[in-house]
mmCIF file of C-alpha atoms and ligand atoms in Angstrom:
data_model
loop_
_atom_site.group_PDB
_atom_site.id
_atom_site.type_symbol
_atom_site.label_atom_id
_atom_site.label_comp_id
_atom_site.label_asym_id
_atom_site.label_seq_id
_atom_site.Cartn_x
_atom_site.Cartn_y
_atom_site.Cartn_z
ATOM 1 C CA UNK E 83 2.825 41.517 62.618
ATOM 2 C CA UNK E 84 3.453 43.141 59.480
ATOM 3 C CA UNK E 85 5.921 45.846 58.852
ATOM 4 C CA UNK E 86 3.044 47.735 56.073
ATOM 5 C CA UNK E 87 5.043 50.842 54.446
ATOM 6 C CA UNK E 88 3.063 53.557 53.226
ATOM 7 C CA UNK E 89 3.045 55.362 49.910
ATOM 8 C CA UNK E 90 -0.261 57.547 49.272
ATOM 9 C CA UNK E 91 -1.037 58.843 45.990
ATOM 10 C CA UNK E 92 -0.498 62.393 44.979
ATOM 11 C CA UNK E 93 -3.819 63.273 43.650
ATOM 12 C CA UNK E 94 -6.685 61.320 45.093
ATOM 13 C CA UNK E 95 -9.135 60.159 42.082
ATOM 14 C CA UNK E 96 -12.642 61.583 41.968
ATOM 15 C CA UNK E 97 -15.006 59.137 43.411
ATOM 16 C CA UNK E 98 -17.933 57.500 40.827
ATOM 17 C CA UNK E 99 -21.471 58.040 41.273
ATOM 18 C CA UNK E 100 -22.383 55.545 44.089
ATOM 19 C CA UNK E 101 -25.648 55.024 42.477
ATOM 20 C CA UNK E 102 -24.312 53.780 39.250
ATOM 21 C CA UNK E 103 -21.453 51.609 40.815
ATOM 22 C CA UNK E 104 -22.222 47.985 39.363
ATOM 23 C CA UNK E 105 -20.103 45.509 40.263
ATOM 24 C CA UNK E 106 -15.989 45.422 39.791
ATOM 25 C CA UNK E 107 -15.685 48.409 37.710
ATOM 26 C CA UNK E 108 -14.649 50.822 39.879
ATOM 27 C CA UNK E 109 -10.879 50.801 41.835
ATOM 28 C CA UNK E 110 -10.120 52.994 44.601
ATOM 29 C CA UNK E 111 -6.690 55.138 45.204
ATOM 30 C CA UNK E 112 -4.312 51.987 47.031
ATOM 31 C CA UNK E 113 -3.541 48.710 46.367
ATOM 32 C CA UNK E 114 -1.732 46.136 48.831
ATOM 33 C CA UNK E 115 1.566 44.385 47.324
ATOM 34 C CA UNK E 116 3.354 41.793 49.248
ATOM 35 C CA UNK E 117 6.417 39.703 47.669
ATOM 36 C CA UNK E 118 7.677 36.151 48.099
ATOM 37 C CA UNK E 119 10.758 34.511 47.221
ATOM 38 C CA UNK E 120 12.428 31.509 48.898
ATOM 39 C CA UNK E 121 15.104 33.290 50.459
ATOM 40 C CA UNK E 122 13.234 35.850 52.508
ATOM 41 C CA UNK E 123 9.871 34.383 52.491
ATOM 42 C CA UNK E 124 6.917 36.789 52.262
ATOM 43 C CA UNK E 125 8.092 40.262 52.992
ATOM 44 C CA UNK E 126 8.244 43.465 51.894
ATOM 45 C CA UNK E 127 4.409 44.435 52.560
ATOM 46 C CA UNK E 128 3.412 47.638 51.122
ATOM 47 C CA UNK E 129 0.690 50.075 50.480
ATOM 48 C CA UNK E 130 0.891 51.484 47.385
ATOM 49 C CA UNK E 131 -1.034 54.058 44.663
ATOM 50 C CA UNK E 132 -3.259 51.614 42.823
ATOM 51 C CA UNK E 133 -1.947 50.889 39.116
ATOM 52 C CA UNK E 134 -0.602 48.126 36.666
ATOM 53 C CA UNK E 135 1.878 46.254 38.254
ATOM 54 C CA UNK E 136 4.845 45.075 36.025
ATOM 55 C CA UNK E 137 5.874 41.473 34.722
ATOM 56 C CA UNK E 138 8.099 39.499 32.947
ATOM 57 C CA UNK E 139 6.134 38.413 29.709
ATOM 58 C CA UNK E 140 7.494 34.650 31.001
ATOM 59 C CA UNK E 141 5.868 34.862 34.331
ATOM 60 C CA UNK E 142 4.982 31.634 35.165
ATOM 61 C CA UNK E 143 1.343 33.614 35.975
ATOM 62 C CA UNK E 144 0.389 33.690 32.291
ATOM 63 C CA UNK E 145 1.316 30.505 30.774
ATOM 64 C CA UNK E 146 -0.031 27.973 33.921
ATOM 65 C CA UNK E 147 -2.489 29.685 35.864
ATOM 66 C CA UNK E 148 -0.532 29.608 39.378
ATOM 67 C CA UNK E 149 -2.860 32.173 40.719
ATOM 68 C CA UNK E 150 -5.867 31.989 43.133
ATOM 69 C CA UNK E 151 -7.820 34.888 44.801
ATOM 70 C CA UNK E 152 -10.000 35.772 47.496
ATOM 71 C CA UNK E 153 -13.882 37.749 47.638
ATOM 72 C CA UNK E 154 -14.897 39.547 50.691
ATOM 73 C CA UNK E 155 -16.737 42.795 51.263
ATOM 74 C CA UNK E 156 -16.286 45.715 53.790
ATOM 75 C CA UNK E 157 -19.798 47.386 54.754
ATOM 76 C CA UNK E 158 -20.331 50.640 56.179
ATOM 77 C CA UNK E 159 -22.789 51.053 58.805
ATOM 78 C CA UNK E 160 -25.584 53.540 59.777
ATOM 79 C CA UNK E 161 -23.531 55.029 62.574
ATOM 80 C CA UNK E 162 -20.460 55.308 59.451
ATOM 81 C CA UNK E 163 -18.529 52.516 61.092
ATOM 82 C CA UNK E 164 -16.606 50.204 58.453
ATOM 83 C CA UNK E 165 -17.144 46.649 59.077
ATOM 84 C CA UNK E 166 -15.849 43.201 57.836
ATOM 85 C CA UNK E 167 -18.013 39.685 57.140
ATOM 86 C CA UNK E 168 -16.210 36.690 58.880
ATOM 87 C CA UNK E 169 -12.963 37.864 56.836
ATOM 88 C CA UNK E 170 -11.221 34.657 59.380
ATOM 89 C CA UNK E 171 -13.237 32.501 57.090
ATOM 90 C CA UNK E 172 -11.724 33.863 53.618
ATOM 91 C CA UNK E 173 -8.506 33.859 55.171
ATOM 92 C CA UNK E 174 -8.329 30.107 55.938
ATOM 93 C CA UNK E 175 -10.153 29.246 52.741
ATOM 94 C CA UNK E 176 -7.015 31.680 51.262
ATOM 95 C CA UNK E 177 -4.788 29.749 52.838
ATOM 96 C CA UNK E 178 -6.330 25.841 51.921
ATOM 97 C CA UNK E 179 -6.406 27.244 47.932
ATOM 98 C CA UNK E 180 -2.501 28.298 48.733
ATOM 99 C CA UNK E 181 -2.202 24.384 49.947
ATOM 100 C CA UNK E 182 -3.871 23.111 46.641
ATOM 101 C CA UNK E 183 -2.101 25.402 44.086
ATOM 102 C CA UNK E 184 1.385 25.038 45.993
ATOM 103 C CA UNK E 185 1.572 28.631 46.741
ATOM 104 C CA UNK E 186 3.638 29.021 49.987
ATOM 105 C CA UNK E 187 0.512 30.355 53.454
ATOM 106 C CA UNK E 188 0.634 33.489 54.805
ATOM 107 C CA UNK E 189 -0.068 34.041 58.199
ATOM 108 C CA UNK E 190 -3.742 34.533 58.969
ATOM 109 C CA UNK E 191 -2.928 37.084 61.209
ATOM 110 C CA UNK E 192 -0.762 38.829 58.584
ATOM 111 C CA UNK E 193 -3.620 38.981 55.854
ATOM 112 C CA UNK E 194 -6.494 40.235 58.346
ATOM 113 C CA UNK E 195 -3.801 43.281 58.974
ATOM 114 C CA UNK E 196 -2.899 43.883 55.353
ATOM 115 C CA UNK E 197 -7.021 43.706 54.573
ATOM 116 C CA UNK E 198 -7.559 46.115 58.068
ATOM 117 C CA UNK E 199 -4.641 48.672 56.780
ATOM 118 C CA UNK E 200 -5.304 48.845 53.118
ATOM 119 C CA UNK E 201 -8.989 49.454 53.733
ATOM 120 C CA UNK E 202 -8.205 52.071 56.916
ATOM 121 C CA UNK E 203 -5.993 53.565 54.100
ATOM 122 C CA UNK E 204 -9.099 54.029 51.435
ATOM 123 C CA UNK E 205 -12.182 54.393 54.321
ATOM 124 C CA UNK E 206 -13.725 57.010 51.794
ATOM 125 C CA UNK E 207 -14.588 54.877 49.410
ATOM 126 C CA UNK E 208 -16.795 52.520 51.430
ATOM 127 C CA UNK E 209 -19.934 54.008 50.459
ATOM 128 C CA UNK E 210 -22.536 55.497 52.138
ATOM 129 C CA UNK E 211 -25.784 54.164 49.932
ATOM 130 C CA UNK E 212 -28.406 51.557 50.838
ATOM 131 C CA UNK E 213 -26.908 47.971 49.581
ATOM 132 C CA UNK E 214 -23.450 49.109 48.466
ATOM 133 C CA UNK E 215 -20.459 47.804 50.180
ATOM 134 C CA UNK E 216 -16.380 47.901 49.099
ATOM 135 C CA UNK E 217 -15.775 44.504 47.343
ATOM 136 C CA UNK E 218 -11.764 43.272 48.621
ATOM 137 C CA UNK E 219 -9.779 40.984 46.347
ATOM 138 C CA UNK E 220 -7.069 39.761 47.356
ATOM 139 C CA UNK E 221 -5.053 37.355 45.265
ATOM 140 C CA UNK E 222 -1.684 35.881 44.489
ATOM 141 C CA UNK E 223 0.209 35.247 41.264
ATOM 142 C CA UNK E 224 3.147 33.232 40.067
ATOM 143 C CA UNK E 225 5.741 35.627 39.467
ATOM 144 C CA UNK E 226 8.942 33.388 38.041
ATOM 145 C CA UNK E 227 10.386 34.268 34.594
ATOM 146 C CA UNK E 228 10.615 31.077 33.436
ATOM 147 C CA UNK E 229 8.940 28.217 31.493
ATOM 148 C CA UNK E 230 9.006 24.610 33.255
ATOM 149 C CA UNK E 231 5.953 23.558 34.774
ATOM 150 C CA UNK E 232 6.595 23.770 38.784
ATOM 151 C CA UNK E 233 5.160 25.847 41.873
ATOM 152 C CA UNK E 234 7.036 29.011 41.176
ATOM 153 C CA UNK E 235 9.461 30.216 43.656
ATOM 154 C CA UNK E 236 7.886 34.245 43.854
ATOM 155 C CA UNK E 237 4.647 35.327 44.311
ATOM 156 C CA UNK E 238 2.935 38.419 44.948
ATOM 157 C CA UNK E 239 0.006 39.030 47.091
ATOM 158 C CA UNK E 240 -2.472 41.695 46.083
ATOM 159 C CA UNK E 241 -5.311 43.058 47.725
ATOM 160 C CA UNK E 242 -7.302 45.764 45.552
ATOM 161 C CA UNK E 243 -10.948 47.429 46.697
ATOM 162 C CA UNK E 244 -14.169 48.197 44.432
ATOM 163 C CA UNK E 245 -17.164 50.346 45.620
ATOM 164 C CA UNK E 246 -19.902 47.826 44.399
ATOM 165 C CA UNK E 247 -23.434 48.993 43.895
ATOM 166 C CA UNK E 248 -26.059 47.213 45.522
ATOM 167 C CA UNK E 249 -27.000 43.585 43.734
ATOM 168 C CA UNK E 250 -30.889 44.370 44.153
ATOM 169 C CA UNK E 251 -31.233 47.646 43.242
ATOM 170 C CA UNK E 252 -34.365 46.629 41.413
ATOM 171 C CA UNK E 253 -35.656 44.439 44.014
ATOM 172 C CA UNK E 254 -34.553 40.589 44.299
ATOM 173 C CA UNK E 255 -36.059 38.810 40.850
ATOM 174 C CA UNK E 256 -35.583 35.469 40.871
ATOM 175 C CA UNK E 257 -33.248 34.711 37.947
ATOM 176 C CA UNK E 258 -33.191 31.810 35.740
ATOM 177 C CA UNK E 259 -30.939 29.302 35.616
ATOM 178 C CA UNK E 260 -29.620 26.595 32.841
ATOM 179 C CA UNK E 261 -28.725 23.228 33.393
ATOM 180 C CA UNK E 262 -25.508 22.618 31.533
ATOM 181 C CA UNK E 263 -25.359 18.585 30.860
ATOM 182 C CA UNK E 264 -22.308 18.543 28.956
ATOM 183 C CA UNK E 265 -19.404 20.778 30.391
ATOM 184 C CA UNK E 266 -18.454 20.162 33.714
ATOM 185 C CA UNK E 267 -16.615 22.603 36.183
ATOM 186 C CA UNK E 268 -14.582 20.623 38.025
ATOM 187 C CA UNK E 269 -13.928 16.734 39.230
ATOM 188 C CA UNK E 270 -13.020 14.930 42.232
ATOM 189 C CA UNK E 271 -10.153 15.525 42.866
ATOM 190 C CA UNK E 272 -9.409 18.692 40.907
ATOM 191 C CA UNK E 273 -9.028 22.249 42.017
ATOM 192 C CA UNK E 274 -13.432 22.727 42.618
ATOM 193 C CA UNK E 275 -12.785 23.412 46.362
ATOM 194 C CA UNK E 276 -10.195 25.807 45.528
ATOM 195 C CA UNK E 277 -10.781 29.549 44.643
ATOM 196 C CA UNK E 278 -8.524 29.321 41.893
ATOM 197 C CA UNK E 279 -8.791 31.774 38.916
ATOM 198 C CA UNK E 280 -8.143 28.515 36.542
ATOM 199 C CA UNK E 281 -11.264 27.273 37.764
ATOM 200 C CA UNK E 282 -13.119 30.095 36.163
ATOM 201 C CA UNK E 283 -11.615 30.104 32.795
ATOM 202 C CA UNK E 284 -13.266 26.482 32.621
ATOM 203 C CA UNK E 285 -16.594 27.669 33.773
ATOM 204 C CA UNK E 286 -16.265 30.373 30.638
ATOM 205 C CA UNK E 287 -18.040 28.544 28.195
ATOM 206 C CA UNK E 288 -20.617 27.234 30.531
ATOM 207 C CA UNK E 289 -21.809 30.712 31.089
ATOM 208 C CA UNK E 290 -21.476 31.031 27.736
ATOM 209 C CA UNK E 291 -24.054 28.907 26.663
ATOM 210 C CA UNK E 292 -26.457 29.861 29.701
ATOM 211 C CA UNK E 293 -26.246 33.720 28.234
ATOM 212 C CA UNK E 294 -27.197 32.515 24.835
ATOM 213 C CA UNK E 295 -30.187 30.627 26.384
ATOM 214 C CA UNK E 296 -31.409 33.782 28.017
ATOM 215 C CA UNK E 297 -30.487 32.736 31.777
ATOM 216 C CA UNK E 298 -28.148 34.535 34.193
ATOM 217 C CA UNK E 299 -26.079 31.645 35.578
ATOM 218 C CA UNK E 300 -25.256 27.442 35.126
ATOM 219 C CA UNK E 301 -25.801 24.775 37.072
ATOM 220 C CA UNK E 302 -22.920 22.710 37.457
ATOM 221 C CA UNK E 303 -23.666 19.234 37.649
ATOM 222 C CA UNK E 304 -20.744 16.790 38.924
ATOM 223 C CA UNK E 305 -17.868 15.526 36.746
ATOM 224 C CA UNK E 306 -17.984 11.847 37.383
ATOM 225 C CA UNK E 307 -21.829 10.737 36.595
ATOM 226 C CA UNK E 308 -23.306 14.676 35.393
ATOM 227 C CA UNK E 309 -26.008 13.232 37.852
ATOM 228 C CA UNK E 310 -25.427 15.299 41.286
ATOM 229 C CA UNK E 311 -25.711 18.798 41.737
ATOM 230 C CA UNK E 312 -22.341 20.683 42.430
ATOM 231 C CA UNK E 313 -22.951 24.856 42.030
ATOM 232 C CA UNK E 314 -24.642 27.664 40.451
ATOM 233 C CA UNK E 315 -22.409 29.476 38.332
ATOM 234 C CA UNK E 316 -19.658 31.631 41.124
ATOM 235 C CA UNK E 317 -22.788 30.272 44.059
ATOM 236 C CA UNK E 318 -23.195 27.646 46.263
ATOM 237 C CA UNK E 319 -26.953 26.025 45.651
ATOM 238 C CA UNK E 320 -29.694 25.328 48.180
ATOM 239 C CA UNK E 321 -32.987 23.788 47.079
ATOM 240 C CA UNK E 322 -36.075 23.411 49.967
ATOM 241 C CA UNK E 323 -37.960 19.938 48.987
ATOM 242 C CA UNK E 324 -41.048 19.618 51.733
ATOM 243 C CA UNK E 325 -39.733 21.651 53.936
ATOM 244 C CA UNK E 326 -35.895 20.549 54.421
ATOM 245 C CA UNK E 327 -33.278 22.411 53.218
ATOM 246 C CA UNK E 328 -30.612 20.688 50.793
ATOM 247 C CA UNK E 329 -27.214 21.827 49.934
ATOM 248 C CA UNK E 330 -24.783 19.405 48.229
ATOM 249 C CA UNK E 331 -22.330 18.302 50.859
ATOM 250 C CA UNK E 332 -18.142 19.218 50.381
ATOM 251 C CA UNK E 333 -16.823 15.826 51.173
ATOM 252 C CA UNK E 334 -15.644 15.206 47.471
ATOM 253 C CA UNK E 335 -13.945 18.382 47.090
ATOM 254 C CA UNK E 336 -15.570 19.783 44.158
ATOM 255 C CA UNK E 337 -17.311 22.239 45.648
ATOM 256 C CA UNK E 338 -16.273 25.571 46.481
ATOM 257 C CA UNK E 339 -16.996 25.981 50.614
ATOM 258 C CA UNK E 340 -18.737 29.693 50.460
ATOM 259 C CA UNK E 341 -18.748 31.620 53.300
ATOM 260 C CA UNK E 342 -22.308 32.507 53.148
ATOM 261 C CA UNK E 343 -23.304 28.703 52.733
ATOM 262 C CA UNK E 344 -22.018 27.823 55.803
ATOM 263 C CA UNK E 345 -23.806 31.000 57.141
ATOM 264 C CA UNK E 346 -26.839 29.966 55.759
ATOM 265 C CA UNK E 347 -26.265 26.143 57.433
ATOM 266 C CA UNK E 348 -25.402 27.933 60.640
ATOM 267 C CA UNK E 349 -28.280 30.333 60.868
ATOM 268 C CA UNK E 350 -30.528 27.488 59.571
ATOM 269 C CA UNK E 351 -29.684 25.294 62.426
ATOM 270 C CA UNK E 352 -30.031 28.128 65.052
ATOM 271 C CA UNK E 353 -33.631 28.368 63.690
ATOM 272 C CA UNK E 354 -34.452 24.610 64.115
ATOM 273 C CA UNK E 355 -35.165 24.725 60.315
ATOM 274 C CA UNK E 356 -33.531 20.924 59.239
ATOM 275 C CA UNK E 357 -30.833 21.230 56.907
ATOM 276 C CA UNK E 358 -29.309 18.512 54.789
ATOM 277 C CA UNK E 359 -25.472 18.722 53.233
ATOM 278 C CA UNK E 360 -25.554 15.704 51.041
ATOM 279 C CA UNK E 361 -25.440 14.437 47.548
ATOM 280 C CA UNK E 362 -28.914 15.761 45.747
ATOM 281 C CA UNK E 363 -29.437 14.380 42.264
ATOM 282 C CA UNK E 364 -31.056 16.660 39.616
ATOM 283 C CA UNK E 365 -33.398 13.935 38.957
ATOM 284 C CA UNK E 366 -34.335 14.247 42.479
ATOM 285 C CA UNK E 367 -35.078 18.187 41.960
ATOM 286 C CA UNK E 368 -37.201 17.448 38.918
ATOM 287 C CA UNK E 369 -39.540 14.923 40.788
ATOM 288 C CA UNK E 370 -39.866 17.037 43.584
ATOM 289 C CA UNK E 371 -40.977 19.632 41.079
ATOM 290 C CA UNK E 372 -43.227 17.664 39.120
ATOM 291 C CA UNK E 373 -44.561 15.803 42.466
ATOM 292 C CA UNK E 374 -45.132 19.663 43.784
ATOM 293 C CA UNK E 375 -42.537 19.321 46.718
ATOM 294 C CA UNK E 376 -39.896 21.422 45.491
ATOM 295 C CA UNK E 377 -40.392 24.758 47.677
ATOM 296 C CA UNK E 378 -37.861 26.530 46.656
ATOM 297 C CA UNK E 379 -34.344 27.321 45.114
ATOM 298 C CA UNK E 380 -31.329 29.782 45.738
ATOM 299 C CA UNK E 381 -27.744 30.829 45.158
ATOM 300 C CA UNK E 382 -25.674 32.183 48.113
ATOM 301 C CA UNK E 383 -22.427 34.276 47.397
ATOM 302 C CA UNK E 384 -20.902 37.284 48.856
ATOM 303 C CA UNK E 385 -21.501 39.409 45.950
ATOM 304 C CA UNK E 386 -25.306 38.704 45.921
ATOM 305 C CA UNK E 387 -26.040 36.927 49.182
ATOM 306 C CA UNK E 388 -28.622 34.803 48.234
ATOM 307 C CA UNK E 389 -30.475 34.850 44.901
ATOM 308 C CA UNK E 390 -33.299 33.334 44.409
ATOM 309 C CA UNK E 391 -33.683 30.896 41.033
ATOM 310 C CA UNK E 392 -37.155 31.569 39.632
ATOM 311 C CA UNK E 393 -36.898 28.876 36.584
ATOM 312 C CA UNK E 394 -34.525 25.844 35.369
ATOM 313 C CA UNK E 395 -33.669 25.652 31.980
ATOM 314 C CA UNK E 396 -32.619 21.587 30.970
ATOM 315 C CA UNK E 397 -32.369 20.815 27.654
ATOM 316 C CA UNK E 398 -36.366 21.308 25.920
ATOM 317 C CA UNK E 399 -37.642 21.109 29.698
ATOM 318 C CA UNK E 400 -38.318 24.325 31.478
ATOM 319 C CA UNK E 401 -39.095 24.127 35.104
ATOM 320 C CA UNK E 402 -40.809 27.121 37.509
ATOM 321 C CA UNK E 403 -39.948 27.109 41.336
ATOM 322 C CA UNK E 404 -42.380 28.759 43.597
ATOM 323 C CA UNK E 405 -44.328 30.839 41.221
ATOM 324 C CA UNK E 406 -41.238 32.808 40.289
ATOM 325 C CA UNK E 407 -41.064 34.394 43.381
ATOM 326 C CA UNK E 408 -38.819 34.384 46.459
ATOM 327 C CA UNK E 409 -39.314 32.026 48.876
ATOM 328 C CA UNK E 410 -39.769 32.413 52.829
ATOM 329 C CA UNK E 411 -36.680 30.373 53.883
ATOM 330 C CA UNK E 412 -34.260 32.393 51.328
ATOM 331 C CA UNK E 413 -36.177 35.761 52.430
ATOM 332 C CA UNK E 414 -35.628 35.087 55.838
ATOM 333 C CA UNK E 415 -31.771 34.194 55.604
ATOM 334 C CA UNK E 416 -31.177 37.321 53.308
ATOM 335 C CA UNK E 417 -32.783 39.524 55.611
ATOM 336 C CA UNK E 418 -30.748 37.480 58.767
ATOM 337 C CA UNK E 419 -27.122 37.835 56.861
ATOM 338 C CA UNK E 420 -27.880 41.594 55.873
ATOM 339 C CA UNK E 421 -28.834 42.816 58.762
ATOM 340 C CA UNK E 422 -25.724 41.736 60.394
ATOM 341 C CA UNK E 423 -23.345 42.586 57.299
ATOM 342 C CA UNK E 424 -24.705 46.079 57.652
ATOM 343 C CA UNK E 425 -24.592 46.664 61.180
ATOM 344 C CA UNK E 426 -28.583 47.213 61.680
ATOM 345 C CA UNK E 427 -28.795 43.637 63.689
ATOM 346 C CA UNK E 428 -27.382 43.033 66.390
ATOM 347 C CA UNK E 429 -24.315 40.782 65.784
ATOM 348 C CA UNK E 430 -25.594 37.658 67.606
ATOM 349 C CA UNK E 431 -23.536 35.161 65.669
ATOM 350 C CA UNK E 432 -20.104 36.565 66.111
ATOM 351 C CA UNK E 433 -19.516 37.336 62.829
ATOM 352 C CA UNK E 434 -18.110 41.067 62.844
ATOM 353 C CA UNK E 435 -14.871 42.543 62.730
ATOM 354 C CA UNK E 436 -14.746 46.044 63.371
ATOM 355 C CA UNK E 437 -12.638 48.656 61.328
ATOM 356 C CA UNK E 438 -12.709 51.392 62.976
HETATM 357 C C1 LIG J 134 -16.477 32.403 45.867
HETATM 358 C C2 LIG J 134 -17.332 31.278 45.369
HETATM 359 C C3 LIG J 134 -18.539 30.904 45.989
HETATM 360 C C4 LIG J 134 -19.174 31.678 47.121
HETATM 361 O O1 LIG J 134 -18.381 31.773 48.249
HETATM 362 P P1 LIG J 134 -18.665 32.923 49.337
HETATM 363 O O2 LIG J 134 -17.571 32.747 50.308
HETATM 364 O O3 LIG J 134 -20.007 32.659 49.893
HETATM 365 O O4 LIG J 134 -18.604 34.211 48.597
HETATM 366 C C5 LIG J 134 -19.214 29.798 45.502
HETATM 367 N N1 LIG J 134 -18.760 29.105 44.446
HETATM 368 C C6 LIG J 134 -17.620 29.448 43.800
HETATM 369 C C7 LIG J 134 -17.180 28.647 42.642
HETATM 370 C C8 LIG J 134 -16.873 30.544 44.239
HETATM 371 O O5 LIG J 134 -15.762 30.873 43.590
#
């Protein structure tokens, strides 16, 4: 049990519109700061006015990228209760990135308090609107002054909040996706099933290339043969071929092992649908497509759920899935994870943690 001192700010800031939130623009009043060092271990847990937090310009942080972070959401019900998404779940995968990065754990029970008291401490800004939800980051930096390459000896652990709009406020359009051949995102045995913020900076240029091309996100395909499929951009992939559902499996650690996939598996499996987690070549996605058995495609995240991809962009080639449209079996799971992240279905799965 943490000791969580309290500091409120002075002046609480005016609130945005919450119909023109977007995503990660927006910060609310408090942040959560927890520090590390050898000698006491993780202590001094605090709530804080939210604002720049000072560094040595040697901070180990900045020069080799000893940091990793966290993505969860707190939704607000109809009745105004403030609810969490199987925040357990981020909290191990928290604490298996820590492992990776050699970033000393924190207690599971110690981060699902700091995430309960910091958003308890800025309930207002969950908003009220249709879709929206309060976005929670936590993460951890390297905080020594000093330049040899080693795990660092401080840290501090964050946790800031953003009001995020609703990802479909225009209705869920399939989006399109390009098929990056050359760059890869990660390889066996690198840092692909960690939620490290290194990871990203070597997706940049990926993304990059998929902007140029017109399309929203990248398909990752593995670093060893650039044969097997690995991601979709910050998403976890699932493509339906006659009927079964196929998600590339985690066993060689380069995939990032997303909450809402495994939600997805799970509810999948409750509905007798048959689900596959194994290796699925892109050459096997392009047959299906050509031989008219590829049903249909989508992303799942926390930020969008599950988004549907409408066309693949590979090299000249230029590939439609199901007309463009959403299909039943993504439908069905957005509506199933939705309903239970808002509080409108009946919590069946287990999956809820109450606020207040
Ligand atoms: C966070 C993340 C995901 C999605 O994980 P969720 O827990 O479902 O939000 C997928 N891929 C990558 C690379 C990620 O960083």
């Amino acid at each position: 049990m943490l000791n969580i001192k309290i500091e409120r700010v002075a002046t609480p800031k005016i609130k945005p519109d919450y119909s023109k939130l977007g995503f990660g623009k927006f910060f609310t009043d408090h942040m959560f700061l927890m520090n590390y060092s050898t000698e006491k271990g993780w202590h001094d847990a605090r709530i804080v006015p939210y604002g720049p937090i000072m560094l040595d310009p040697s901070a180990m942080v900045f020069h080799y990228a000893q940091e990793l972070f966290e993505g969860l959401k707190a939704y607000r019900t109809a009745a105004g209760n403030i609810q969490l998404f199987r925040p357990d779940k981020n909290i191990d995968r928290m604490n298996a990135t820590c492992d990776r990065l050699c970033v000393p754990q924190i207690p599971a029970e110690d981060v699902l308090q700091a995430i309960k008291a910091v958003v308890e401490v800025d309930k207002d800004w969950v908003p009220y609107d249709e879709g929206t939800s309060l976005y929670i980051r936590p993460f951890i930096i390297a905080t020594d002054p000093m330049l040899g390459v080693h795990p660092s000896h401080t840290y501090i652990f964050a946790i800031i909040l953003s009001p995020v709009g609703s990802y479909y406020a225009a209705g869920i359009n399939p989006v399109k996706i390009y098929v990056e051949r050359e760059y890869v995102r990660c390889v066996k045995g690198g840092t692909g099933r960690a939620k490290a913020g290194g990871n990203y900076a070597a997706s940049l240029i990926g993304q990059k290339r998929a902007e140029d091309m017109g399309c929203a996100q990248v398909l990752w395909l593995d670093g060893v043969e650039r044969k097997y499929i690995d991601e979709v951009g910050a998403m976890n992939v699932f493509f339906v071929i006659n009927g079964t559902v196929i998600t590339p499996e985690l066993t060689d650690g380069n995939i990032l092992p997303g909450v809402t996939r495994m939600s997805c598996i799970e509810l999948l499996k409750k509905w007798g649908v048959p689900v596959e987690e194994r290796k699925l070549s892109i050459d096997e996605v392009i047959e299906a497509q050509k031989n008219g058995t590829l049903n249909e495609a989508f992303g799942t995240g926390t930020a969008a759920v599950i988004s549907p991809i409408g066309e693949l962009y590979d090299g000249d080639t230029k590939m439609v899935i199901n007309n463009n449209e959403i299909g039943s079996i993504a439908k069905k799971l957005y509506d199933a994870i939705t309903g239970i992240q808002w509080g409108k279905d009946a919590d069946i799965m287990g999956w809820i943690e109450k606020i207040d």
